[in-house]
Coordinates of C-alpha atoms in Angstrom, one line a residue:
M12 CA 0.1 0.0 -0.1
N13 CA 1.1 3.4 -0.7
T14 CA 1.7 6.6 1.4
K15 CA -1.3 8.3 0.5
A16 CA -4.0 5.3 -0.3
Y17 CA -3.9 5.1 3.8
T18 CA -5.0 8.5 4.3
F19 CA -8.2 8.5 2.8
L20 CA -9.5 5.0 2.5
D21 CA -7.7 1.5 4.0
R22 CA -8.8 -1.4 5.1
K23 CA -8.7 -0.5 8.7
L24 CA -10.9 2.8 8.4
F25 CA -13.2 1.1 5.8
Q26 CA -13.9 -1.5 8.6
V27 CA -14.0 1.2 11.5
L28 CA -16.6 3.4 9.0
L29 CA -18.6 0.4 8.8
V30 CA -18.6 -0.6 12.3
Y31 CA -19.9 3.1 13.2
Y32 CA -22.3 3.6 10.4
L33 CA -23.8 0.0 11.5
V34 CA -24.6 1.0 14.9
A35 CA -25.8 4.3 14.0
Y36 CA -28.5 2.9 11.5
V37 CA -29.3 0.2 13.9
I38 CA -30.2 2.4 16.4
D39 CA -32.4 4.5 13.7
F40 CA -34.1 1.4 12.9
L41 CA -34.8 0.7 16.3
A42 CA -36.0 4.1 17.1
T43 CA -38.7 4.5 14.0
V44 CA -39.8 0.7 14.8
L45 CA -40.6 2.2 18.5
I46 CA -42.2 5.6 16.8
Y47 CA -44.6 3.9 14.3
N48 CA -45.3 1.1 17.3
Q49 CA -46.4 4.3 19.5
D50 CA -48.9 5.4 16.6
E51 CA -52.1 4.0 16.4
T52 CA -53.2 5.2 13.2
S53 CA -49.6 3.8 11.6
T54 CA -50.0 1.1 8.6
I55 CA -46.3 0.4 8.6
V56 CA -45.7 -3.2 8.0
L57 CA -42.0 -4.0 9.3
G58 CA -40.8 -5.9 6.8
Q59 CA -41.1 -3.4 4.5
L60 CA -39.2 -0.7 7.1
A61 CA -36.3 -3.4 7.2
I62 CA -36.0 -3.3 3.2
Q63 CA -36.1 0.3 3.4
Y64 CA -33.4 0.3 5.6
V65 CA -31.3 -1.9 4.4
I66 CA -31.5 -0.3 1.2
F67 CA -31.1 3.1 2.6
F68 CA -27.9 2.0 4.1
V69 CA -26.0 0.5 0.7
A70 CA -27.2 3.6 -1.0
K71 CA -25.8 6.1 1.6
L72 CA -22.6 4.1 2.2
S73 CA -21.9 4.2 -1.4
Y74 CA -22.4 7.6 -1.5
V75 CA -20.0 8.3 1.8
L76 CA -17.2 6.9 0.1
V77 CA -17.9 8.0 -3.4
A78 CA -17.3 11.3 -1.1
L79 CA -14.4 10.4 0.2
L80 CA -12.9 9.5 -3.2
L81 CA -14.0 12.4 -5.0
T82 CA -12.4 14.5 -2.2
K83 CA -9.3 12.3 -1.5
K84 CA -6.9 15.6 -2.6
F85 CA -8.4 17.4 0.3
F86 CA -7.4 14.6 2.6
E87 CA -3.5 14.8 1.3
K88 CA -3.9 18.4 2.7
R89 CA -2.4 19.7 6.1
T90 CA -4.6 22.8 6.8
L91 CA -8.5 22.8 6.5
H92 CA -9.7 25.7 4.0
W93 CA -12.9 27.2 3.5
R94 CA -13.7 26.0 0.7
I95 CA -13.1 22.1 1.7
I96 CA -15.9 23.1 4.6
V97 CA -17.9 24.4 1.7
I98 CA -17.6 21.5 -0.1
H99 CA -18.6 19.3 2.5
L100 CA -21.4 21.1 3.7
A101 CA -22.9 20.8 0.2
L102 CA -21.8 17.4 0.0
A103 CA -23.8 16.7 3.3
A104 CA -27.2 18.4 2.3
L105 CA -27.4 16.7 -1.1
L106 CA -26.9 13.2 0.8
S107 CA -30.1 14.1 2.4
F108 CA -32.0 15.0 -0.7
Y109 CA -30.4 11.9 -2.5
T110 CA -31.7 10.0 0.2
A111 CA -34.8 11.4 0.0
F112 CA -35.1 10.3 -3.3
V113 CA -34.2 6.8 -2.9
G114 CA -36.9 6.4 -0.4
L115 CA -39.5 7.8 -2.5
W116 CA -38.3 5.8 -5.3
V117 CA -38.6 2.6 -3.4
E118 CA -41.6 2.8 -2.0
I119 CA -43.1 3.7 -5.7
K120 CA -41.7 0.7 -7.5
L121 CA -41.4 -1.9 -4.7
F122 CA -44.3 -1.1 -3.1
S123 CA -46.9 0.9 -5.1
K124 CA -47.3 3.7 -2.9
A125 CA -49.7 6.5 -4.4
I126 CA -46.8 8.8 -4.3
S127 CA -45.6 11.3 -6.8
L128 CA -42.0 11.5 -7.3
T129 CA -41.5 15.4 -8.1
A130 CA -38.5 17.9 -7.0
E131 CA -41.1 19.0 -4.4
S132 CA -41.9 15.9 -2.9
I133 CA -37.9 15.5 -2.8
Y134 CA -37.0 18.7 -1.6
I135 CA -39.7 18.1 1.2
R136 CA -38.7 14.7 2.4
G137 CA -34.8 15.7 2.0
L138 CA -35.6 19.0 4.8
G139 CA -37.2 16.5 6.9
G140 CA -34.3 14.4 7.2
L141 CA -31.5 16.7 6.9
S142 CA -30.4 17.1 10.5
F143 CA -29.8 13.2 10.7
N144 CA -28.3 13.1 7.5
F145 CA -25.7 16.2 8.4
F146 CA -24.9 14.5 11.4
L147 CA -24.0 11.1 9.8
Y148 CA -21.8 12.6 6.9
F149 CA -19.4 14.7 9.3
S150 CA -19.2 12.1 11.8
M151 CA -17.7 9.7 9.3
I152 CA -15.8 12.3 7.5
A153 CA -14.5 13.3 11.0
I154 CA -13.4 10.0 11.8
V155 CA -11.6 10.1 8.2
Y156 CA -9.5 13.2 9.3
A157 CA -8.7 11.8 12.8
Y158 CA -7.4 8.6 11.4
N159 CA -6.2 10.5 8.5
Y160 CA -4.0 12.6 11.6
F161 CA -3.1 10.1 13.3
Q162 CA -1.7 8.1 10.7
R163 CA 0.4 10.9 9.5
K164 CA 1.6 11.6 13.3
K165 CA 2.7 8.2 13.2
A166 CA 4.7 8.2 10.3
D167 CA 6.2 11.3 10.9
D168 CA 7.3 9.7 14.6
L169 CA 8.6 6.8 12.5
R170 CA 10.5 9.2 9.8
T171 CA 11.9 11.7 12.8
S172 CA 12.7 8.1 15.2
K173 CA 14.7 7.2 12.1
L174 CA 16.6 10.4 11.1
K175 CA 17.9 10.7 14.7
A176 CA 19.0 6.7 14.7
E177 CA 20.8 7.5 11.6
L178 CA 22.1 10.8 12.9
L179 CA 23.3 9.4 16.1
D180 CA 25.2 6.5 14.1
S181 CA 27.1 9.2 12.0
K182 CA 27.9 11.0 14.8
I183 CA 29.5 8.1 16.6
R184 CA 30.9 6.8 13.6
A185 CA 32.5 10.5 13.5
L186 CA 34.2 10.2 16.8
Q187 CA 35.2 6.6 16.8
A188 CA 36.8 7.5 13.5
Q189 CA 38.7 10.7 15.3
L190 CA 39.7 8.5 17.9
N191 CA 41.7 5.8 15.9
P192 CA 43.8 8.2 14.7
H193 CA 44.5 9.9 17.9
F194 CA 45.5 6.6 19.3
L195 CA 47.5 6.0 16.2
F196 CA 49.4 9.1 16.8
N197 CA 50.2 8.6 20.1
S198 CA 51.3 5.2 19.9
L199 CA 53.7 5.9 17.0
N200 CA 55.3 8.6 19.2
D201 CA 55.9 6.4 22.0
I202 CA 57.2 3.4 20.0
S203 CA 59.5 6.7 18.6
S204 CA 60.9 7.4 21.9
L205 CA 61.4 3.8 22.4
I206 CA 63.8 3.1 19.3
D207 CA 67.0 4.8 20.5
E208 CA 66.9 3.1 23.9
N209 CA 66.0 -0.4 23.1
Q210 CA 65.3 -1.5 19.1
I211 CA 64.0 -4.6 20.4
K212 CA 61.2 -3.4 22.7
A213 CA 60.4 -0.9 19.6
Q214 CA 60.0 -3.8 17.4
N215 CA 57.9 -5.7 20.0
A216 CA 55.6 -2.5 20.4
I217 CA 55.6 -2.3 16.7
A218 CA 54.1 -5.7 16.2
D219 CA 52.0 -4.9 19.2
L220 CA 50.5 -2.1 17.8
S221 CA 49.9 -3.7 14.4
D222 CA 48.0 -6.5 16.5
L223 CA 45.7 -3.8 18.2
L224 CA 45.3 -1.8 14.8
R225 CA 43.7 -5.1 13.4
K226 CA 41.4 -5.9 16.4
T227 CA 40.0 -2.0 16.3
L228 CA 39.7 -2.3 12.7
S229 CA 37.7 -5.5 13.0
L230 CA 35.3 -3.1 15.7
K231 CA 33.9 -1.7 12.0
D232 CA 31.2 0.8 13.2
S233 CA 29.9 -1.1 16.7
K234 CA 28.5 1.2 18.8
L235 CA 29.1 -1.5 22.1
I236 CA 31.3 -4.4 22.5
L237 CA 31.3 -6.9 25.1
L238 CA 33.4 -5.8 28.2
K239 CA 35.5 -9.1 27.5
D240 CA 36.4 -8.1 23.6
E241 CA 37.5 -4.3 25.6
L242 CA 40.0 -6.3 28.0
L243 CA 41.4 -8.1 25.2
L244 CA 42.2 -4.6 23.4
L245 CA 43.0 -3.5 26.9
K246 CA 45.7 -6.1 27.5
T247 CA 47.4 -5.6 24.3
Y248 CA 47.5 -1.4 24.9
A249 CA 48.7 -2.3 28.1
K250 CA 51.5 -4.4 26.9
M251 CA 52.3 -1.4 24.5
E252 CA 52.9 0.4 27.6
K253 CA 54.6 -1.7 29.1
L254 CA 57.6 -2.2 26.9
R255 CA 57.8 1.8 27.5
Y256 CA 57.6 1.9 30.9
D257 CA 58.5 -1.3 32.4
D258 CA 58.4 -1.4 36.0
K259 CA 57.5 2.4 36.2
W260 CA 53.8 1.7 35.5
E261 CA 52.0 -0.8 36.6
L262 CA 48.1 -1.7 35.9
I263 CA 46.4 -3.8 38.3
K264 CA 42.4 -5.0 37.0
V265 CA 39.9 -5.8 39.6
I266 CA 37.0 -6.9 37.5
P267 CA 34.9 -9.9 39.2
E268 CA 33.5 -12.7 37.2
G269 CA 30.0 -12.7 35.5
L270 CA 30.3 -9.0 34.4
D271 CA 32.1 -10.0 30.5
R272 CA 28.7 -10.2 29.0
F273 CA 28.1 -6.6 29.9
L274 CA 28.1 -4.4 26.7
I275 CA 30.2 -0.7 26.5
P276 CA 31.6 1.7 24.1
P277 CA 34.9 0.0 22.0
L278 CA 38.0 1.6 23.2
L279 CA 36.9 3.5 26.3
F280 CA 39.4 2.4 29.0
Q281 CA 42.0 3.5 26.4
P282 CA 42.0 7.1 26.7
L283 CA 41.8 6.7 30.4
L284 CA 44.3 4.8 30.7
E285 CA 46.6 7.1 28.1
N286 CA 45.2 10.0 30.2
T287 CA 46.9 8.4 33.3
I288 CA 50.1 8.1 31.6
K289 CA 50.2 11.7 29.9
H290 CA 49.1 13.3 33.5
S291 CA 50.5 11.0 36.4
F292 CA 54.6 11.0 35.7
S293 CA 56.5 14.1 37.5
E294 CA 59.8 14.7 39.5
R295 CA 57.9 13.5 42.4
H296 CA 56.0 10.5 40.7
Q297 CA 58.9 8.1 39.2
K298 CA 56.6 4.9 39.4
I299 CA 52.6 5.1 38.5
K300 CA 50.3 2.2 39.6
V301 CA 47.0 2.2 37.8
L302 CA 44.1 0.7 39.1
L303 CA 41.1 -0.5 36.8
R304 CA 38.3 -1.2 39.2
I305 CA 34.6 -2.4 37.4
R306 CA 31.7 -3.7 39.4
E307 CA 27.9 -3.8 39.0
T308 CA 25.6 -1.7 41.5
N309 CA 21.8 -1.1 40.8
D310 CA 21.7 -1.9 36.7
F311 CA 24.5 0.2 36.3
L312 CA 28.1 -0.3 35.6
E313 CA 30.8 1.6 38.2
I314 CA 34.3 2.0 36.6
D315 CA 37.0 3.8 38.8
V316 CA 40.5 4.6 37.2
I317 CA 42.8 5.4 39.7
N318 CA 46.2 6.5 39.6
N319 CA 48.6 7.4 42.7
G320 CA 50.6 10.0 40.5
E321 CA 50.5 14.0 40.1
P322 CA 47.3 15.4 41.7
L323 CA 45.4 17.9 39.5
Q324 CA 46.1 21.0 39.6
S325 CA 42.4 22.9 39.6
E326 CA 38.7 21.5 40.7
T327 CA 38.0 21.8 37.2
P328 CA 40.7 19.7 35.2
I329 CA 41.3 20.8 31.5
I330 CA 39.4 17.9 29.2
G331 CA 41.7 17.0 26.6
N332 CA 40.9 15.0 23.0
G333 CA 41.3 11.5 24.5
I334 CA 38.5 12.0 27.4
G335 CA 36.9 14.7 25.2
N336 CA 36.2 12.1 22.5
V337 CA 34.9 9.3 25.1
L338 CA 32.4 11.7 27.0
E339 CA 31.1 12.7 23.7
R340 CA 30.3 9.0 22.2
L341 CA 28.6 9.0 25.8
D342 CA 26.5 11.3 25.6
S343 CA 25.6 10.2 22.4
L344 CA 25.2 6.6 23.7
F345 CA 23.4 7.4 27.0
P346 CA 22.3 10.9 26.9
G347 CA 21.2 11.8 30.2
N348 CA 22.1 8.4 31.9
F349 CA 26.1 8.6 32.4
E350 CA 28.1 10.3 35.3
F351 CA 31.8 11.2 34.8
N352 CA 33.9 12.6 37.1
L353 CA 37.5 12.8 37.1
S354 CA 39.2 14.5 40.8
N355 CA 41.7 14.0 43.9
Y356 CA 40.5 12.0 46.9
T357 CA 42.0 10.3 49.3
I358 CA 42.4 6.5 49.9
D359 CA 42.8 3.5 52.1
D360 CA 42.6 0.0 51.1
E361 CA 44.7 -2.9 50.0
Y362 CA 45.7 -0.9 46.3
F363 CA 46.3 2.8 47.6
R364 CA 47.1 4.5 51.1
G365 CA 47.2 8.3 50.4
P366 CA 46.0 10.8 47.8
V367 CA 45.0 9.7 44.1
V368 CA 43.6 10.6 41.0
G369 CA 40.5 8.9 40.1
V370 CA 37.7 9.1 36.9
K371 CA 34.5 7.4 38.2
L372 CA 32.4 6.5 35.4
K373 CA 28.8 5.3 35.5
L374 CA 27.1 3.5 32.6
P375 CA 24.0 1.6 32.2
A376 CA 24.9 -2.1 32.7
L377 CA 23.6 -3.5 29.5
K378 CA 23.8 -7.2 28.9
E379 CA 24.4 -9.0 25.7
Y380 CA 20.8 -10.3 24.3
P381 CA 21.0 -14.0 23.3
N382 CA 20.8 -15.0 19.9

């Protein structure tokens, strides 16, 4: 069915009109029977009345359907116009006189009543049924307009939702495309610093970088990946950094079993860890320990990236390209439904004792759906 056909007479709309019309006619028929039964002088025959109503039912329904087809273009317009209203008023009035003509013809031809079929008799009987026919016609037209409006709104909402989804996909793809070169340039810069120090380490780092790039390219346009796959990417990245910093940089992962089937954005951890390397080393902080801790609480994943390096110099730290990219992707994927905090604080546990710098990230806990 094309997009215009449903706006004036699709199958569902026809069924609604038919049921409404049938109910209205049954009520009118019963009311007419009751009126004639109370009139002792009435000679109405119930069978004849039923036949008349059946003929009226078919005639009026056909008239309204033809009127709908003739005024199809009006239903394709977005606003009502005074000419449209005038045309419908004329069609409603014509329905009454058309019904009067059909009624007189039936009484003369089928029941041989001694009445004349003239313009005056049609006019008089048409005036008598004008109010009911106006009500019947405009109520059915109102149903058509209401149905048409809601169908259009449904189609517009679906189209808007589709456009929003396409825009979101485009935005995320652009951000991921931005992330890969950013990561590549930083990694190449790290490897270049190794060449003069240790060529074997540099060669191993190049091999690890090649492996990591191959894995990231296999992600294609994935907006979410399994946590276990993200941790494999992180393992390769951490191996590269370990080659460069050796025992000066240590990564500890605390991730309970059962979380590997949760879904998170790809390359989420790498910018956070890269940020600890870039800003944590100083003259007073020659060895950096980083803790990545993930836990599930109240349908959210809480991710902590904590290091014991150089404290932040202000309460409102400057967000660089790496973390800025992460925040933009999170805002696109989980608008208003995630938390991010980067701050100094003090901790005392089995991993750290004293001041630390930490990223606290809270994401919806999305599980992989079974195939």
